[in-house]
Coordinates of C-alpha atoms in Angstrom, one line a residue:
M1 CA 106.2 106.1 102.4
S2 CA 102.7 106.7 103.8
T3 CA 101.0 103.4 102.8
L4 CA 101.8 99.7 103.0
F5 CA 101.9 99.5 99.2
D6 CA 104.4 102.4 99.1
K7 CA 106.7 100.6 101.6
A8 CA 106.5 97.3 99.8
V9 CA 107.3 98.9 96.4
T10 CA 110.2 100.8 98.0
I11 CA 111.6 97.5 99.4
L12 CA 111.3 95.8 96.0
N13 CA 113.1 98.7 94.3
Y14 CA 115.8 98.6 97.0
L15 CA 116.3 94.8 96.6
G16 CA 116.4 95.2 92.8
Q17 CA 119.2 97.7 93.0
A18 CA 121.2 96.2 95.8
G19 CA 122.9 93.6 93.5
E20 CA 123.3 91.2 96.5
P21 CA 121.3 89.6 99.3
V22 CA 120.5 92.1 102.1
G23 CA 119.8 91.6 105.7
V24 CA 116.7 93.0 107.5
V25 CA 118.8 95.3 109.7
R26 CA 120.7 96.9 106.8
L27 CA 117.5 97.3 104.7
A28 CA 115.6 98.9 107.5
K29 CA 118.4 101.3 108.3
D30 CA 119.0 102.3 104.6
L31 CA 115.2 102.9 104.1
G32 CA 114.6 104.6 107.4
M33 CA 111.9 102.2 108.6
P34 CA 111.5 100.1 111.8
K35 CA 113.1 96.7 111.7
S36 CA 109.8 95.1 112.6
S37 CA 108.0 96.7 109.7
A38 CA 110.7 95.8 107.3
S39 CA 110.7 92.2 108.5
R40 CA 106.9 91.9 108.2
L41 CA 106.9 93.4 104.6
L42 CA 109.7 91.1 103.5
S43 CA 107.8 88.1 104.8
M44 CA 104.8 89.2 102.9
L45 CA 106.7 89.7 99.7
A46 CA 108.3 86.3 100.1
R47 CA 104.9 84.6 100.3
Y48 CA 104.2 85.8 96.7
D49 CA 107.8 84.9 95.5
L50 CA 108.6 88.6 95.0
A51 CA 111.5 88.2 97.5
V52 CA 113.4 85.1 98.6
K53 CA 115.2 84.5 101.9
N54 CA 118.5 82.6 102.0
K55 CA 119.9 80.4 104.7
G56 CA 121.7 83.3 106.3
G57 CA 118.4 85.3 106.7
Q58 CA 119.2 87.7 103.9
Y59 CA 116.7 88.7 101.2
Q60 CA 116.9 89.3 97.4
T61 CA 114.4 89.7 94.6
G62 CA 112.4 86.6 93.9
P63 CA 111.3 84.8 90.7
G64 CA 107.8 86.4 90.9
T65 CA 109.3 89.7 89.7
L66 CA 110.3 87.9 86.4
L67 CA 106.6 87.7 85.4
W68 CA 106.3 91.4 85.4
G69 CA 109.6 92.0 83.7
S70 CA 108.9 89.5 80.9
A71 CA 105.4 90.8 80.3
Y72 CA 106.7 94.4 80.0
S73 CA 109.5 93.4 77.7
S74 CA 107.5 91.2 75.3
K75 CA 104.5 93.5 74.9
N76 CA 105.8 97.0 75.1
V77 CA 105.7 98.8 71.8
F78 CA 108.4 101.2 72.8
L79 CA 110.9 98.4 73.5
E80 CA 109.8 96.4 70.4
T81 CA 110.4 99.5 68.1
C82 CA 113.7 100.4 69.7
R83 CA 115.4 97.1 69.7
P84 CA 116.4 96.9 66.0
F85 CA 118.0 100.4 66.4
L86 CA 119.9 99.3 69.4
E87 CA 121.2 96.3 67.5
T88 CA 122.3 98.6 64.6
I89 CA 124.2 100.9 67.0
K90 CA 125.9 98.0 68.7
H91 CA 126.9 96.5 65.3
I92 CA 128.3 99.8 64.1
T93 CA 130.1 100.9 67.3
D94 CA 130.8 97.5 68.9
Q95 CA 130.1 99.2 72.3
T96 CA 127.6 98.7 75.1
V97 CA 124.3 100.4 74.3
W98 CA 121.6 101.4 76.9
L99 CA 118.0 102.3 76.2
L100 CA 116.7 104.7 78.8
Y101 CA 113.1 105.7 79.4
Y102 CA 111.9 108.9 80.9
G103 CA 108.6 108.1 82.5
S104 CA 105.7 110.0 83.9
A105 CA 107.4 109.8 87.4
R106 CA 110.0 112.1 85.9
K107 CA 112.7 109.5 86.5
L108 CA 115.2 107.9 84.1
F109 CA 115.0 104.1 83.9
L110 CA 117.3 101.7 82.2
I111 CA 114.9 99.4 80.4
D112 CA 117.1 97.6 77.9
G113 CA 120.7 97.2 76.9
I114 CA 123.1 95.3 74.8
F115 CA 126.5 94.5 76.4
T116 CA 129.7 93.9 74.5
A117 CA 133.0 92.9 76.2
D118 CA 135.0 95.0 73.8
S119 CA 133.5 98.2 75.4
G120 CA 135.8 97.7 78.5
L121 CA 132.7 98.1 80.7
T122 CA 132.8 95.3 83.3
S123 CA 129.8 96.4 85.4
G124 CA 127.0 98.8 85.5
P125 CA 123.3 99.3 86.3
R126 CA 120.7 96.6 85.6
R127 CA 117.4 96.8 83.7
G128 CA 114.7 98.6 85.8
Q129 CA 117.3 100.6 87.7
T130 CA 116.9 104.4 87.9
L131 CA 119.9 106.5 86.9
P132 CA 120.9 110.0 88.0
M133 CA 119.8 112.6 85.4
H134 CA 122.7 115.0 86.0
A135 CA 125.5 112.5 86.0
T136 CA 124.8 110.3 83.0
A137 CA 124.9 111.1 79.3
G138 CA 121.5 109.5 78.9
G139 CA 120.0 111.8 81.6
K140 CA 121.6 114.9 80.1
A141 CA 120.2 114.0 76.7
V142 CA 116.7 114.1 78.3
L143 CA 117.4 117.3 80.3
M144 CA 118.7 119.2 77.3
Q145 CA 115.3 118.7 75.6
L146 CA 113.0 119.5 78.5
P147 CA 110.8 122.7 78.3
G148 CA 112.3 125.6 80.2
I149 CA 109.7 125.4 83.0
E150 CA 110.2 121.7 83.5
L151 CA 114.0 122.1 83.6
D152 CA 113.6 124.9 86.2
Y153 CA 111.5 122.5 88.3
F154 CA 114.2 119.8 88.0
F155 CA 116.8 122.1 89.4
K156 CA 114.5 123.2 92.1
A157 CA 113.4 119.7 93.1
E158 CA 116.6 117.8 92.7
R159 CA 119.7 118.1 94.8
L160 CA 122.7 117.6 92.6
E161 CA 125.1 115.4 94.4
F162 CA 128.5 113.9 93.5
V163 CA 128.1 110.4 92.2
T164 CA 131.8 110.4 91.4
P165 CA 134.3 113.2 91.9
N166 CA 133.7 114.2 88.2
S167 CA 130.0 114.8 88.6
I168 CA 128.8 118.3 87.7
V169 CA 126.8 119.6 90.7
R170 CA 126.8 123.4 90.0
E171 CA 123.5 124.4 88.4
N172 CA 125.0 127.1 86.2
S173 CA 127.7 124.8 84.9
L174 CA 125.2 122.1 84.1
R175 CA 122.8 124.5 82.4
D176 CA 125.7 125.8 80.2
Q177 CA 126.6 122.3 79.2
L178 CA 123.0 121.3 78.4
K179 CA 122.7 124.3 76.2
F180 CA 125.8 123.3 74.2
F181 CA 124.6 119.7 74.0
R182 CA 121.2 120.7 72.6
Q183 CA 122.8 122.8 69.9
R184 CA 125.1 119.9 69.0
G185 CA 122.5 117.2 69.1
Y186 CA 123.9 114.7 71.7
A187 CA 125.2 114.7 75.3
E188 CA 128.2 113.2 76.9
E189 CA 129.8 112.5 80.3
Q190 CA 133.3 111.6 81.4
S191 CA 133.4 109.3 84.5
E192 CA 130.6 111.2 86.1
H193 CA 128.5 108.2 86.8
L194 CA 130.9 105.2 86.9
P195 CA 134.6 105.7 87.4
G196 CA 136.6 105.2 84.3
V197 CA 133.5 105.0 82.1
S198 CA 132.4 107.6 79.5
G199 CA 129.2 107.9 77.6
I200 CA 127.4 109.7 74.9
A201 CA 123.7 109.8 74.3
A202 CA 121.0 111.3 72.1
P203 CA 117.4 111.9 72.9
I204 CA 114.3 110.0 71.7
L205 CA 111.7 112.6 71.0
S206 CA 107.9 112.8 70.6
K207 CA 106.2 114.7 67.8
N208 CA 106.3 117.9 69.9
K209 CA 110.0 117.4 70.7
Y210 CA 109.4 116.2 74.2
P211 CA 112.0 113.6 75.4
L212 CA 110.6 110.1 75.8
G213 CA 114.0 108.8 76.7
S214 CA 117.4 108.4 75.2
V215 CA 119.9 105.9 73.8
S216 CA 123.4 105.9 75.4
I217 CA 126.7 104.4 74.3
V218 CA 129.0 103.6 77.2
S219 CA 132.6 102.4 77.2
S220 CA 135.9 102.7 79.0
A221 CA 136.8 106.4 79.2
Y222 CA 140.2 105.7 77.8
Q223 CA 139.2 103.9 74.6
H224 CA 138.2 106.8 72.4
S225 CA 139.7 110.1 71.2
H226 CA 137.7 113.3 71.1
D227 CA 137.4 113.0 67.3
A228 CA 136.2 109.4 67.5
W229 CA 133.5 110.3 70.0
T230 CA 132.4 113.2 67.8
R231 CA 131.9 110.9 64.8
V232 CA 130.0 108.4 66.9
G233 CA 127.9 111.1 68.5
S234 CA 126.8 112.4 65.1
F235 CA 125.9 108.9 64.0
L236 CA 124.0 108.3 67.3
A237 CA 122.0 111.6 67.0
D238 CA 121.0 110.7 63.4
T239 CA 120.0 107.2 64.4
C240 CA 117.9 108.5 67.4
H241 CA 116.2 111.0 65.0
K242 CA 115.1 108.1 62.8
L243 CA 114.0 106.1 65.8
S244 CA 111.9 109.0 67.0
I245 CA 110.2 109.2 63.6
R246 CA 109.5 105.5 63.7
L247 CA 108.0 105.7 67.2
Q248 CA 105.8 108.6 66.2
S249 CA 104.5 106.6 63.2
R250 CA 103.4 103.9 65.6
G251 CA 101.5 106.4 67.7
I252 CA 104.0 106.8 70.6
S253 CA 104.1 110.5 71.4

């Protein structure tokens, strides 16, 4: 966090993922910055309606951030092309569907989703939030398609940590799993990201087979048998293949 801009963006990302109003002391401690700096930056963000302060002195994201989000959602060709496919997956499976984007920052972002109460999923990440690559089906669907050199860099640069007790944090174990997933065409996880929640995901690929992101289906870990997930996984992989072709035809590669 070497510049004022870096620090302001870090605070905005923190507020966006907090899910509740946060005080200056807690924010400064969590981000490792002086309380005076955090207070000054929060006041600056509040002047532009990017953060709002409640009567208790706590901050949360402000209405100014909606302008950026709505502009991205309405004019982004990637989102526009993917949405009909997400609707089809939701209609066929009656489960919650997440659209995940693997950006140039080499992070996985949840950029769209369709929620259904029948999935048994009562909470989860929000749009714009980054997700752990190694502990989500959507992240594994991206990792399994990365070129060898880039996958090696991921393991070198990232410290694999337990998100839940089921998270896979041993490099060799995760590499073996990714190899199997790539051969099969879709990835999965069992309560590795959210307790009691399972997921399967298939990659969205460019013309040269590089992962642009993934589509993930998430639901209660106790709702489906192995055979049922296998059938859904094959359907998801086929749908994401068709989506990839559609995106390529629109010049997204």
